Tab-separated table of C-alpha atoms in Angstrom:
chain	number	residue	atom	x	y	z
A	1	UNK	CA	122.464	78.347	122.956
A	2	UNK	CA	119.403	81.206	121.652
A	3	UNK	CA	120.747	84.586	121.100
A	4	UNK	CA	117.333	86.527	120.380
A	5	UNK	CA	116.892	89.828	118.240
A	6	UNK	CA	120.964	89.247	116.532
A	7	UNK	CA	121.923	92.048	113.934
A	8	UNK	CA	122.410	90.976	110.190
A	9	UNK	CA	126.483	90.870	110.769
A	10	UNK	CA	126.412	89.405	114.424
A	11	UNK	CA	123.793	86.416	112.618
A	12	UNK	CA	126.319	86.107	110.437
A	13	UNK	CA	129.266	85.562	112.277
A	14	UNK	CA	127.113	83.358	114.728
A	15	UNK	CA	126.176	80.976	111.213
A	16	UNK	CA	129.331	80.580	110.159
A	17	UNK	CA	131.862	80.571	113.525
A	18	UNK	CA	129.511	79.100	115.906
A	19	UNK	CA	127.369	77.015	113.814
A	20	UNK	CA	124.412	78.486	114.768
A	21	UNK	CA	121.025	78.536	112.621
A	22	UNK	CA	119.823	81.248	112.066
A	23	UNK	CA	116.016	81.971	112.182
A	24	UNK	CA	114.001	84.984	110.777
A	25	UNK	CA	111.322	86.420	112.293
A	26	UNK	CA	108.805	89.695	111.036
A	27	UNK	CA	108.179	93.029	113.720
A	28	UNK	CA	106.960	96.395	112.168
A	29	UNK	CA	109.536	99.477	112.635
A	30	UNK	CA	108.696	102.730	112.175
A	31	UNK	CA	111.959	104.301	109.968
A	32	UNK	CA	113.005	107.730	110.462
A	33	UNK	CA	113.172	108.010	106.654
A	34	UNK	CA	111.280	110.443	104.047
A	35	UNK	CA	111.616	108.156	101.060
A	36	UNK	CA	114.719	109.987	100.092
A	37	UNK	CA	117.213	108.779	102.627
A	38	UNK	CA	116.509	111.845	104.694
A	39	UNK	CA	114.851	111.853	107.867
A	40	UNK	CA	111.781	113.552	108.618
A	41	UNK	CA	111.426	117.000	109.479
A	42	UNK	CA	108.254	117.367	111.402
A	43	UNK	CA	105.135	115.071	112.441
A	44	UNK	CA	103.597	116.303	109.609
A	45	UNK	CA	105.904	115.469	107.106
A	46	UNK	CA	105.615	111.880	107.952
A	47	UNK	CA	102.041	112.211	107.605
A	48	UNK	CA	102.523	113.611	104.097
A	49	UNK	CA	103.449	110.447	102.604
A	50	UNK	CA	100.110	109.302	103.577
A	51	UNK	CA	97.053	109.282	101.854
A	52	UNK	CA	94.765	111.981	102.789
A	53	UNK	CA	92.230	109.623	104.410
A	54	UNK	CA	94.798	108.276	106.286
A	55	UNK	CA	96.291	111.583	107.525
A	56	UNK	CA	92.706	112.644	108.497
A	57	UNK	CA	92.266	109.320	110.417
A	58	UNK	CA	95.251	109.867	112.200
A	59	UNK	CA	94.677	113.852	113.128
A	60	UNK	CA	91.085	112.702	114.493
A	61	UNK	CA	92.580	110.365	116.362
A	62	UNK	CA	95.007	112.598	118.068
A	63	UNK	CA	92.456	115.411	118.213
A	64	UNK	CA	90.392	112.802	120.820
A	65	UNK	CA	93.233	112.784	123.359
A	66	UNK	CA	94.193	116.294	123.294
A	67	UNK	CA	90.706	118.413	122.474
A	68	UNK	CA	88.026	116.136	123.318
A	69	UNK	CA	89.447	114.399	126.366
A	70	UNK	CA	91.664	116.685	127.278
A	71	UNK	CA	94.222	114.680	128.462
A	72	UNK	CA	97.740	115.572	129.178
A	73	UNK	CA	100.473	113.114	127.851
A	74	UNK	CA	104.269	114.017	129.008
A	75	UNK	CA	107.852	112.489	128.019
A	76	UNK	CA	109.597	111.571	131.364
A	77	UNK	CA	113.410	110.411	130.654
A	78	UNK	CA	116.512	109.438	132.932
A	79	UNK	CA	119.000	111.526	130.699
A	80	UNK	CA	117.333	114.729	131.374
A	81	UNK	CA	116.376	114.425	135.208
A	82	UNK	CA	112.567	114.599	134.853
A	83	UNK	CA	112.395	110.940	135.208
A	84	UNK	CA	111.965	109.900	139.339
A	85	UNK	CA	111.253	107.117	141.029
A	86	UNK	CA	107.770	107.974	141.591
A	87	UNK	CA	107.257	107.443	137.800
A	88	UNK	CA	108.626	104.356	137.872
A	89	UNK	CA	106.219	103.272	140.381
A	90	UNK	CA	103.654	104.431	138.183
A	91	UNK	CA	104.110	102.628	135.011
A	92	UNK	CA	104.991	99.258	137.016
A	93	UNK	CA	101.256	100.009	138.432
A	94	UNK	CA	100.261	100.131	134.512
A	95	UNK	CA	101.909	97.241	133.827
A	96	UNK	CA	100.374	95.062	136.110
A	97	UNK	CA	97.267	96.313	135.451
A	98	UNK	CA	96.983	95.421	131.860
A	99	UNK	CA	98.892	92.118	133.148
A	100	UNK	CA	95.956	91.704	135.198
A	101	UNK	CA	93.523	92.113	132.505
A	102	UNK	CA	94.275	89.843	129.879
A	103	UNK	CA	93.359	86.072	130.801
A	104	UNK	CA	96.921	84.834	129.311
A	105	UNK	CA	98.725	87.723	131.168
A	106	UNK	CA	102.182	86.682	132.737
A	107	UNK	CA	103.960	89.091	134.995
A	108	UNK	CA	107.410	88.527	134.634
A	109	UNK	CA	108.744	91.508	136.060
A	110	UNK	CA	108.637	93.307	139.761
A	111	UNK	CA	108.047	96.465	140.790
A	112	UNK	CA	111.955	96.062	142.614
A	113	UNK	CA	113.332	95.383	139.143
A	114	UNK	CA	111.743	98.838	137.946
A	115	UNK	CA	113.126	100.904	140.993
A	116	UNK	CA	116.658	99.066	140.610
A	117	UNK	CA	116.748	99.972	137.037
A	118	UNK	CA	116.003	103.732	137.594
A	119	UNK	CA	118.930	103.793	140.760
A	120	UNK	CA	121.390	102.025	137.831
A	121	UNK	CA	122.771	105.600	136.749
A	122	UNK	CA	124.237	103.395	133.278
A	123	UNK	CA	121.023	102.410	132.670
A	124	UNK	CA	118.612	105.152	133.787
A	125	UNK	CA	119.763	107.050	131.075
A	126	UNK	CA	118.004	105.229	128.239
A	127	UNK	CA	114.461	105.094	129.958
A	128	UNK	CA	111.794	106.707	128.334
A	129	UNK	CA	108.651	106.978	130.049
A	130	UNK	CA	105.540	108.235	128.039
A	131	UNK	CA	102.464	108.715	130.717
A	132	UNK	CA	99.093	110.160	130.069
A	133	UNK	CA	97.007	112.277	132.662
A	134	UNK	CA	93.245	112.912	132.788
A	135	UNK	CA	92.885	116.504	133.986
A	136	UNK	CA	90.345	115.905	137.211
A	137	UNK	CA	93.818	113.989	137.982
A	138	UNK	CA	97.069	115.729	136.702
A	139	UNK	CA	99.637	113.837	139.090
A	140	UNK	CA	98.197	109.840	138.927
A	141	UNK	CA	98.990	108.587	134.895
A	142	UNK	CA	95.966	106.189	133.929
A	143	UNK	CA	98.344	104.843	131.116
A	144	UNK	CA	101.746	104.368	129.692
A	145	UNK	CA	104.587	102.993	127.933
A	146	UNK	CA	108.047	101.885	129.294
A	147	UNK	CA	110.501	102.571	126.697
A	148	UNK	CA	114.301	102.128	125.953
A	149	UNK	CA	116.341	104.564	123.777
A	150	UNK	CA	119.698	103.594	123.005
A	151	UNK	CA	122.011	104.089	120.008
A	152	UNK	CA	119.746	105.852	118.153
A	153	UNK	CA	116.531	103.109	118.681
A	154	UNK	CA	113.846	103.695	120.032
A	155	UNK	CA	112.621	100.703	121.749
A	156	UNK	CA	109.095	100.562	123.054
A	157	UNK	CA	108.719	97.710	125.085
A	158	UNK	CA	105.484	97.601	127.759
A	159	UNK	CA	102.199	99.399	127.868
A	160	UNK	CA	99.560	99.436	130.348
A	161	UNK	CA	96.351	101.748	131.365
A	162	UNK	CA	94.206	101.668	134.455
A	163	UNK	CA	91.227	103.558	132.318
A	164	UNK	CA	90.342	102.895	128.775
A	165	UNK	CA	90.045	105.880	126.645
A	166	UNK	CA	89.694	105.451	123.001
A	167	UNK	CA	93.012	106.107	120.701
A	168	UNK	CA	94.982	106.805	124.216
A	169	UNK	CA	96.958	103.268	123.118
A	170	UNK	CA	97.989	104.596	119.703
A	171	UNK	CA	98.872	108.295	121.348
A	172	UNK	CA	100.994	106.961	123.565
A	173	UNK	CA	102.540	103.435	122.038
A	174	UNK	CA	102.516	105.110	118.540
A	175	UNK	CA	102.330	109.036	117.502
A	176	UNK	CA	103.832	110.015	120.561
A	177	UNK	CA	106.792	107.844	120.188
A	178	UNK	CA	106.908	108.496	116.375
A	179	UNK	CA	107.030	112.159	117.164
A	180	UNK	CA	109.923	112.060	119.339
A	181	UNK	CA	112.056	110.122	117.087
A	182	UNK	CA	111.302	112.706	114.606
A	183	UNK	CA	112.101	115.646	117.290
A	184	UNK	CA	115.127	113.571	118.334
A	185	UNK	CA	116.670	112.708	114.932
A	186	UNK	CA	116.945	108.953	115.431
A	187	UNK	CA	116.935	105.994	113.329
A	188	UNK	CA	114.003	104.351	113.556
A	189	UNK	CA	111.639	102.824	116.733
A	190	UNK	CA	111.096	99.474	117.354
A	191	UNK	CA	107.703	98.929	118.921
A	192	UNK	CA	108.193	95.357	119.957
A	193	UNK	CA	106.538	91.965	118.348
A	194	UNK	CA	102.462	91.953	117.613
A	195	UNK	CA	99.790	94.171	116.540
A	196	UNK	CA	101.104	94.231	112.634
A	197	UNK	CA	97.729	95.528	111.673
A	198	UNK	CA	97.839	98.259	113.531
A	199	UNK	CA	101.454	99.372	113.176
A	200	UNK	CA	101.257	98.883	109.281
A	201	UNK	CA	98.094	101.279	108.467
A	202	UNK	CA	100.231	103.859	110.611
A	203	UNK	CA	103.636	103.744	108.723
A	204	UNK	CA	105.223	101.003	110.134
A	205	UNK	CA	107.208	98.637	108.139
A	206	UNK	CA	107.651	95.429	107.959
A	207	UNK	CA	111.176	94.147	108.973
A	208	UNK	CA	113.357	90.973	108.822
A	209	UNK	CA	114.647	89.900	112.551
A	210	UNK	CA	117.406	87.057	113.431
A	211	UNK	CA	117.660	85.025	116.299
A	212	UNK	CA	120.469	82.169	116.555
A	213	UNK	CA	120.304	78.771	118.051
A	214	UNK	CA	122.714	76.047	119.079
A	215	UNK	CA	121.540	72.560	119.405
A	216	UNK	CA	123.755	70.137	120.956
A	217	UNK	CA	121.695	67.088	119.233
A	218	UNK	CA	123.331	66.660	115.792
A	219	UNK	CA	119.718	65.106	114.750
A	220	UNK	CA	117.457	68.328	116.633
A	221	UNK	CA	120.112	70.784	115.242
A	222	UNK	CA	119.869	69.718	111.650
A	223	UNK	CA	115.615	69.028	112.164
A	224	UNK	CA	115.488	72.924	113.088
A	225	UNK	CA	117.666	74.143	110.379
A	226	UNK	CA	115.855	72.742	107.834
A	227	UNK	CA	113.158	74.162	109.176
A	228	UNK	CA	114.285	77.357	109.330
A	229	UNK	CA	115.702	77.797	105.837
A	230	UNK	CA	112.544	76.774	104.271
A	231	UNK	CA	110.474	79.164	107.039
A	232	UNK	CA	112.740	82.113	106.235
A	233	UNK	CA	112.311	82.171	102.626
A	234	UNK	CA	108.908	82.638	103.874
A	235	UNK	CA	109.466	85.455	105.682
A	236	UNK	CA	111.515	87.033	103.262
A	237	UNK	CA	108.497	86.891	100.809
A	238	UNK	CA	106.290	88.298	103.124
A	239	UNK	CA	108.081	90.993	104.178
A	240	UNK	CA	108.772	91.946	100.378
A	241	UNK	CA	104.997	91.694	100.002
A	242	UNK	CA	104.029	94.146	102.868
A	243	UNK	CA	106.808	96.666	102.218
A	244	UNK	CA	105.136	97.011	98.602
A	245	UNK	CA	101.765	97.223	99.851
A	246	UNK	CA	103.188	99.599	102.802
A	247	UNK	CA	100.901	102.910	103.195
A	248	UNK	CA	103.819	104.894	102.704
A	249	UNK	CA	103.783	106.569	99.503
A	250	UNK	CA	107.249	106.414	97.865
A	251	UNK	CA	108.602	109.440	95.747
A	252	UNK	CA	108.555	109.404	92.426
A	253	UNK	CA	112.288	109.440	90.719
A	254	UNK	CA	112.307	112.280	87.756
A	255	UNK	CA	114.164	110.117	85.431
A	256	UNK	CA	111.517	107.461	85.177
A	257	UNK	CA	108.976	110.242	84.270
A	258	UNK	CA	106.910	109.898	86.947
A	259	UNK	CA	104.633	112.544	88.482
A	260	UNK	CA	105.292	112.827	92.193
A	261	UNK	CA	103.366	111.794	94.816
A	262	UNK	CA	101.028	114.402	95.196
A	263	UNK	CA	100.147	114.402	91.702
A	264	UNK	CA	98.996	110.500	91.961
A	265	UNK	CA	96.873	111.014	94.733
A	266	UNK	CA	95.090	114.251	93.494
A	267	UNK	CA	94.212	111.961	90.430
A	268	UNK	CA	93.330	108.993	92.130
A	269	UNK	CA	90.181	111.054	93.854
């Protein structure tokens, strides 16, 4: 028995009813969170916890897509009707393509299964589809994510491009996503496993993730959870160490005398 991706209290309840072990793994989410427990405002209030280098890095980047390539990049969704089947077409087409690409590429999943999952009413209504247009093309995306939104996650799941423009991955994978979670008000987004050095100089966070497991073998059941306990301390470690060394700038509480954030950074120059 493997039941991937478990929360913290369905882990739990898998450990101790079902005898499960419990494995931890690392992904980087982005957190709808100021520092404060509030969620951001705006774009650029995310950005403001940044050092300035860092905010300039990312406004350059995002400056290439929109001013210097102008390229168009447009939210598509099930729960709002702008999503259609020709779009689904589309980012299967991206998929493939970066499939195609990549000498370990796998394609697990059919252009049938994308079409089926946009004429499943239940299910259409969590896709997010974020596609990017050149403009000597406005109507043929040349790249893409397929996303999931559900219970206020944002789950970004495939990308693909059929042209390779510089920053287009982080525009639409990243910043694009980031901004509608903002917009939308949601918890956090999940961009999927890999790519930690990229998600962590752009404000993602490192974060613990549980999968169980059942092995029938008493000797291959107790092999992996000793394993597992001494891997996940581990983890935990390493996730402690990245969240400190996050690019995130965390406020400064009054009580402790502290100047705020701002203050640090103007010094630091």
């Amino acid at each position: 028995l493997h039941v991937n991706f478990c929360g913290e209290e369905d882990a739990r309840v898998l450990e101790e009813v079902a005898g499960c072990v419990v494995r931890k793994g690392v992904q980087y989410h982005f957190q709808n969170d100021d520092g404060t427990g509030k969620k951001y405002r705006t774009f650029d209030d995310y950005l403001a916890r940044m050092k300035s280098k860092k905010r300039t890095t990312i406004r350059r980047e995002r400056r290439a897509i929109y001013e210097d390539a102008s390229i168009r990049v447009d939210v598509v969704r099930g729960s709002d009707g702008t999503l259609s089947e020709s779009h689904m077409r589309a980012i299967f087409v991206l998929y493939r393509a970066t499939i195609e690409k990549m000498y370990f590429g796998r394609q697990y999943l059919t252009e049938s299964l994308f079409l089926s999952l946009f004429h499943t009413p239940s299910f259409r209504k969590h896709i997010v589809l974020i596609l990017a247009y050149l403009p000597t093309d406005p109507s043929t995306p040349i790249a893409g994510t397929f996303n999931v939104v559900a219970g206020g996650v944002y789950y970004g799941r495939y990308w693909g491009c059929t042209q390779e423009v510089r920053h287009l991955h982080f525009e639409t994978c990243y910043y694009r996503a980031i901004q509608l979670v903002i917009d939308e008000g949601l918890e956090r987004m999940e961009p999927g496993a890999g790519g930690g050095e990229f998600k962590s100089v752009r404000g993602f966070e490192a974060a613990v993730t549980r999968s169980a497991h059942f092995m029938r073998h008493p000797g291959l059941h107790d092999a992996v959870a000793r394993f597992v306990v001494a891997e996940g301390e581990g983890v935990e470690d390493y996730v402690e160490a990245m969240v400190e060394s996050s690019v995130l700038r965390r406020p400064m509480a009054k009580e402790d005398g502290e100047r705020p954030m701002e203050q640090v950074e103007e010094s630091a120059v």
